[in-house]
Coordinates of C-alpha atoms in Angstrom, one line a residue:
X1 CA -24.9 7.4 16.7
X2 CA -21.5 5.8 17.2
X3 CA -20.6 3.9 20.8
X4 CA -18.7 6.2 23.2
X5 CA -14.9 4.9 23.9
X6 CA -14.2 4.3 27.5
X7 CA -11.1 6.7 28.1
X8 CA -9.6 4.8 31.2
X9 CA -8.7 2.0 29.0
X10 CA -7.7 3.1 25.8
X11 CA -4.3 2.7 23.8
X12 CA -2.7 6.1 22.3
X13 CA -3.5 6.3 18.9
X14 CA -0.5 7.1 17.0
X15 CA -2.1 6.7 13.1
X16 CA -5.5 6.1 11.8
X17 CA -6.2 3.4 8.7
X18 CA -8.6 3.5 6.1
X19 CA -10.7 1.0 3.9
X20 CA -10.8 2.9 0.1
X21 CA -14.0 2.2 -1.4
X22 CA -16.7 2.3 0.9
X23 CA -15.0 3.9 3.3
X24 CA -12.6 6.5 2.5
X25 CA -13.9 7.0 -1.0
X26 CA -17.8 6.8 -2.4
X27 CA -16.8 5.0 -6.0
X28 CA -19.5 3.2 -6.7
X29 CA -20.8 5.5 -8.8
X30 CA -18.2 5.0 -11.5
X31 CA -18.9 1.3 -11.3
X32 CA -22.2 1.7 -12.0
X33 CA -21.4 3.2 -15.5
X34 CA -18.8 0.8 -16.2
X35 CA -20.6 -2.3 -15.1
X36 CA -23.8 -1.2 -16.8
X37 CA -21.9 -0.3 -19.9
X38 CA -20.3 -3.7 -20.4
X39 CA -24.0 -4.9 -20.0
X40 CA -25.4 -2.5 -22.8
X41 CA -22.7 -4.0 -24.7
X42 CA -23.5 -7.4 -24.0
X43 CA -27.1 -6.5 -24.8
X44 CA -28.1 -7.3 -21.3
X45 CA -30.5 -4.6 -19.4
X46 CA -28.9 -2.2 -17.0
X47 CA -28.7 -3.1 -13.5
X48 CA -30.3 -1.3 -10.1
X49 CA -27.6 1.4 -8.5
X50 CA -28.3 0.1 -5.6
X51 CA -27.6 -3.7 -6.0
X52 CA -24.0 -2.2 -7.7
X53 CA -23.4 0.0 -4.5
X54 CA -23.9 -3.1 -2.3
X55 CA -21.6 -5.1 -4.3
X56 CA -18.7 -2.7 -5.0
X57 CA -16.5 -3.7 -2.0
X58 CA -16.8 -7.1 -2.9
X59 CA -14.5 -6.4 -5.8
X60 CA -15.0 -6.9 -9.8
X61 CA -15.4 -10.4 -9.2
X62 CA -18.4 -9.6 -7.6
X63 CA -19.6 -7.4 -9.8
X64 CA -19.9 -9.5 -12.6
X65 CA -21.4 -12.2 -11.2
X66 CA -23.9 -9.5 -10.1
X67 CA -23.9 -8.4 -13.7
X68 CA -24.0 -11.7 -15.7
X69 CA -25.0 -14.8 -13.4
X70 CA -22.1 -16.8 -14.0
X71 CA -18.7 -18.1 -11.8
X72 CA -15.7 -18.0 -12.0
X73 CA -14.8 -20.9 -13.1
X74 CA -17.3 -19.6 -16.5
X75 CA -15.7 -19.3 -19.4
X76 CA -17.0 -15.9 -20.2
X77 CA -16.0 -14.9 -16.6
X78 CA -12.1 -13.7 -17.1
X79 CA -13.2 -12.1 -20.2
X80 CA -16.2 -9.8 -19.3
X81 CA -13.8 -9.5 -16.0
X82 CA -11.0 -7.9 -18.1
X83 CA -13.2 -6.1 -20.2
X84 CA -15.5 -4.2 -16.7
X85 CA -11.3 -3.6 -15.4
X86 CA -10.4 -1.8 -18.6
X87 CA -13.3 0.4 -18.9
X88 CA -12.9 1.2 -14.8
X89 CA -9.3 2.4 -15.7
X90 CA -10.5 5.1 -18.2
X91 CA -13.3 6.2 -15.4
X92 CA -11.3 5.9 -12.2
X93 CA -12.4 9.5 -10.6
X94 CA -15.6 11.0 -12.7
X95 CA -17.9 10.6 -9.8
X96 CA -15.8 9.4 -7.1
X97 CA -15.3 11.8 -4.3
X98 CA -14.6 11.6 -0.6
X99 CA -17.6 10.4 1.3
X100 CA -19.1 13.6 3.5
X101 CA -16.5 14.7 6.3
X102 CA -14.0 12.8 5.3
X103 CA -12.0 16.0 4.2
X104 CA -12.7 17.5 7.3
X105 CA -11.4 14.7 9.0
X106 CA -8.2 14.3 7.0
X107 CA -7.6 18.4 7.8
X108 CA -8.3 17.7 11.4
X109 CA -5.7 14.3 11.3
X110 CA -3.1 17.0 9.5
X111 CA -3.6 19.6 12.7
X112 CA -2.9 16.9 15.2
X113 CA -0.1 16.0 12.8
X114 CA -1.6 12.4 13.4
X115 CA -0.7 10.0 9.8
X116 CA -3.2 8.5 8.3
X117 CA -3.2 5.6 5.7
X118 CA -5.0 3.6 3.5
X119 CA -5.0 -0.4 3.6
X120 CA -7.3 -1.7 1.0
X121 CA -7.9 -4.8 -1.6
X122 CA -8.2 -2.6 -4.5
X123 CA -5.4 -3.7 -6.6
X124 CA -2.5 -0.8 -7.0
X125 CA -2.5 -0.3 -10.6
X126 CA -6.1 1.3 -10.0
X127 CA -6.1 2.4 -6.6
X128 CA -2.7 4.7 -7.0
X129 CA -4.4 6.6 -10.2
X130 CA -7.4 7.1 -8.3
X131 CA -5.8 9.1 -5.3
X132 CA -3.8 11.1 -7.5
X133 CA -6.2 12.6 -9.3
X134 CA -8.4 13.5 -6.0
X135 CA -5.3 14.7 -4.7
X136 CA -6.2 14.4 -0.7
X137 CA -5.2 16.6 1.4
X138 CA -2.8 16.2 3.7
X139 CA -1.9 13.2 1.7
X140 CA -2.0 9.5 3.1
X141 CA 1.4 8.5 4.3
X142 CA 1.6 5.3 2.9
X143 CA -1.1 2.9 0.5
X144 CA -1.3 -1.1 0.6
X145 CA -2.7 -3.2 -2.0
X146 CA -2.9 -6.9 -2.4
X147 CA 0.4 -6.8 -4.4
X148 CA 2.6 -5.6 -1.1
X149 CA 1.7 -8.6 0.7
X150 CA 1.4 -12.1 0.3
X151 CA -2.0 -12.4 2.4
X152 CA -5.3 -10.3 1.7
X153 CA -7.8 -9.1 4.0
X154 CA -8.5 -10.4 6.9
X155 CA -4.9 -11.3 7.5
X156 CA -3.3 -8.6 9.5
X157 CA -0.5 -9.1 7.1
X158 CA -0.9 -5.4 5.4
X159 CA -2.2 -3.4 8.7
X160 CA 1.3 -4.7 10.2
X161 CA 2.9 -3.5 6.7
X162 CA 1.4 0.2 7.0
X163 CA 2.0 1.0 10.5
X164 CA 5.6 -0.1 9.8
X165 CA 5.7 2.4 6.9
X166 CA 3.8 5.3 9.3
X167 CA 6.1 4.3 12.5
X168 CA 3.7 2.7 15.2
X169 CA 2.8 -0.6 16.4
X170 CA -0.8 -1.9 15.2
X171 CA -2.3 -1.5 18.9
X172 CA -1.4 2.3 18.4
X173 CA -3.7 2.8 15.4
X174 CA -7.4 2.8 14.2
X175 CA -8.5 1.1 11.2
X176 CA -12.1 1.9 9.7
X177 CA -13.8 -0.3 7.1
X178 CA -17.0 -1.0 6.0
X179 CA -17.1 -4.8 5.8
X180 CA -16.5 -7.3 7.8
X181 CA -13.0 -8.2 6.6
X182 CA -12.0 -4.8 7.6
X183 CA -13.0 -5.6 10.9
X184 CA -11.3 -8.8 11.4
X185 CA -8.2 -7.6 9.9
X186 CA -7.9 -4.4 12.8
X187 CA -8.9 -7.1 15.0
X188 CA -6.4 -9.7 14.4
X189 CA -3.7 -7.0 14.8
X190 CA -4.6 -5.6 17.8
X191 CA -6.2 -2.2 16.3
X192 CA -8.8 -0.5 17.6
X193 CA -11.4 -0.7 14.7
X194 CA -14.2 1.5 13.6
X195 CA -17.3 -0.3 11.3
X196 CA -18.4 2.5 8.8
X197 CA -22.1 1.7 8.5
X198 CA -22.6 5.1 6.0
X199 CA -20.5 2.3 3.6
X200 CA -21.5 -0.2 1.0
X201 CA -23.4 -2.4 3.7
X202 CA -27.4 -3.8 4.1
X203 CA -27.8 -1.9 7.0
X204 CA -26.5 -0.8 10.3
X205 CA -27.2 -4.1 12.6
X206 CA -24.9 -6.0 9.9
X207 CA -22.0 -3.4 10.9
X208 CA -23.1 -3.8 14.8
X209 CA -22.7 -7.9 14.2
X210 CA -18.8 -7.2 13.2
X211 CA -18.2 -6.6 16.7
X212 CA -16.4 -3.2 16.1
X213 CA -14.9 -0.8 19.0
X214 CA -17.2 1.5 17.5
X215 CA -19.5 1.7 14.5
X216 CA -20.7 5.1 13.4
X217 CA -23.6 6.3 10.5
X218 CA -21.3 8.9 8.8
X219 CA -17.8 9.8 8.4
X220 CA -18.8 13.4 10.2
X221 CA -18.8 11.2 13.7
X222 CA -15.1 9.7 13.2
X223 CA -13.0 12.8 14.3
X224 CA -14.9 13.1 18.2
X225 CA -14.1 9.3 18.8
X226 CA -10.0 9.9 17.3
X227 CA -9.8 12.9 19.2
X228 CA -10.7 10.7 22.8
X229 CA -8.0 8.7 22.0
X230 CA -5.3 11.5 22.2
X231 CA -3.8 12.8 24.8
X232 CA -2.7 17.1 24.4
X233 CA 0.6 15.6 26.1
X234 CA 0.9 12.7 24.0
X235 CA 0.5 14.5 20.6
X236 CA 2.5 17.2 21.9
X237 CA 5.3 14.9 22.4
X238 CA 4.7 13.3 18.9
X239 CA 7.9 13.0 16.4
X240 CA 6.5 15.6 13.7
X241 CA 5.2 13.5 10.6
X242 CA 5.5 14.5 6.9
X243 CA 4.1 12.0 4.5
X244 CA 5.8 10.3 2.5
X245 CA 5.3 10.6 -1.9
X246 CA 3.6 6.4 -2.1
X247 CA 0.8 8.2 -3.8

């Protein structure tokens, strides 16, 4: 179960951030075609779903190092890299869906008129494809990849770039991630900060060791912890927000 807030001391939350994969969206699946396809084609046995799931937020780097045992600084890296990235692109959505209450959650964030966003490492060229063909509902308000800012995760650089696009300060939003990057990142902004241990993690004391404000088991127990952040007043007296077409 997730830790309770404590309500005398709490900021109003004025937008909520999400990781993508591993948080927001379940797409290891999808990797675990691609990546086992470019073995098959390497003639190099498949590989466990669950070592793929555990190494999908680490990024396609990762992954083929998982896959082949080599470096980056291999020769064969940057080419199987490539190769893993190009077959990705042709399967960006076939399994991927919204991790459980996640929808709910993003229909709750619409009724309270509260804008959400995503701020993640994926890079742009795959991340924007993806969200358009799952078409979230209400959509996010604004999307930040490695290519908007000059420094990546954990550098607060692209928290402080999304709640300028969604109109807030960073101690006026939530940002939930499922590594510890994510965690650092709301940290060294000043956002309240939510470890998803239902993500692409070992297992829930790793999420505890971030030293979240909260860390919750699914994606069902992130609305009751937004909600004791707002006040009826407070989102009463909110500017009405329509998101904006980033996606």
């Amino acid at each position: 179960m997730s830790t309770q807030p404590d309500t005398a001391n709490t900021a109003l939350i004025k937008a909520v951030l999400f990781d993508l994969d591993g948080t927001l969206l379940d797409t290891w699946p999808d990797f675990e075609v691609v990546l086992n396809r470019l073995l098959k084609e390497e003639n190099k046995a498949p590989l466990d779903a669950g070592l793929i799931r555990a190494t999908v937020s680490n990024g396609a780097r990762a992954l083929v190092t998982l896959g082949f045992g080599i470096e980056p600084d291999h020769a064969e890296f940057e080419p199987l890299r490539e190769r893993l990235l190009a077959h990705y692109s042709n399967h960006l959505a076939v399994h991927t869906r919204p991790f459980p209450g996640i929808e709910e959650l993003l229909k709750k964030l619409g009724q309270h008129q509260l804008p959400w966003g995503i701020v993640t490492n994926k890079p742009f060229i795959y991340a924007q494809p993806l969200l358009r063909q799952l078409d979230l509902e209400p959509a996010p308000g604004t999307l930040i990849c490695p290519e908007h800012v000059k420094e990546r995760k954990p550098h607060p650089e692209s928290l402080y770039l999304a709640c300028e696009q969604l109109g807030c300060a960073a101690n006026n939003c939530i940002y939930i991630g499922d590594h510890r990057r994510d965690i650092d990142c709301g940290k060294n902004a000043g956002a309240k900060t939510i470890a998803a241990a239902y993500g692409y993690i070992d297992n829930r004391r790793e999420a505890e060791s971030w030293q979240a404000d909260h860390t919750v088991d699914s994606a069902y127990e992130l609305w009751p912890l937004i909600e004791n952040y707002l006040s009826d007043a407070a989102t009463g007296n909110r500017k009405l927000f329509r998101p904006s077409p980033l996606v």
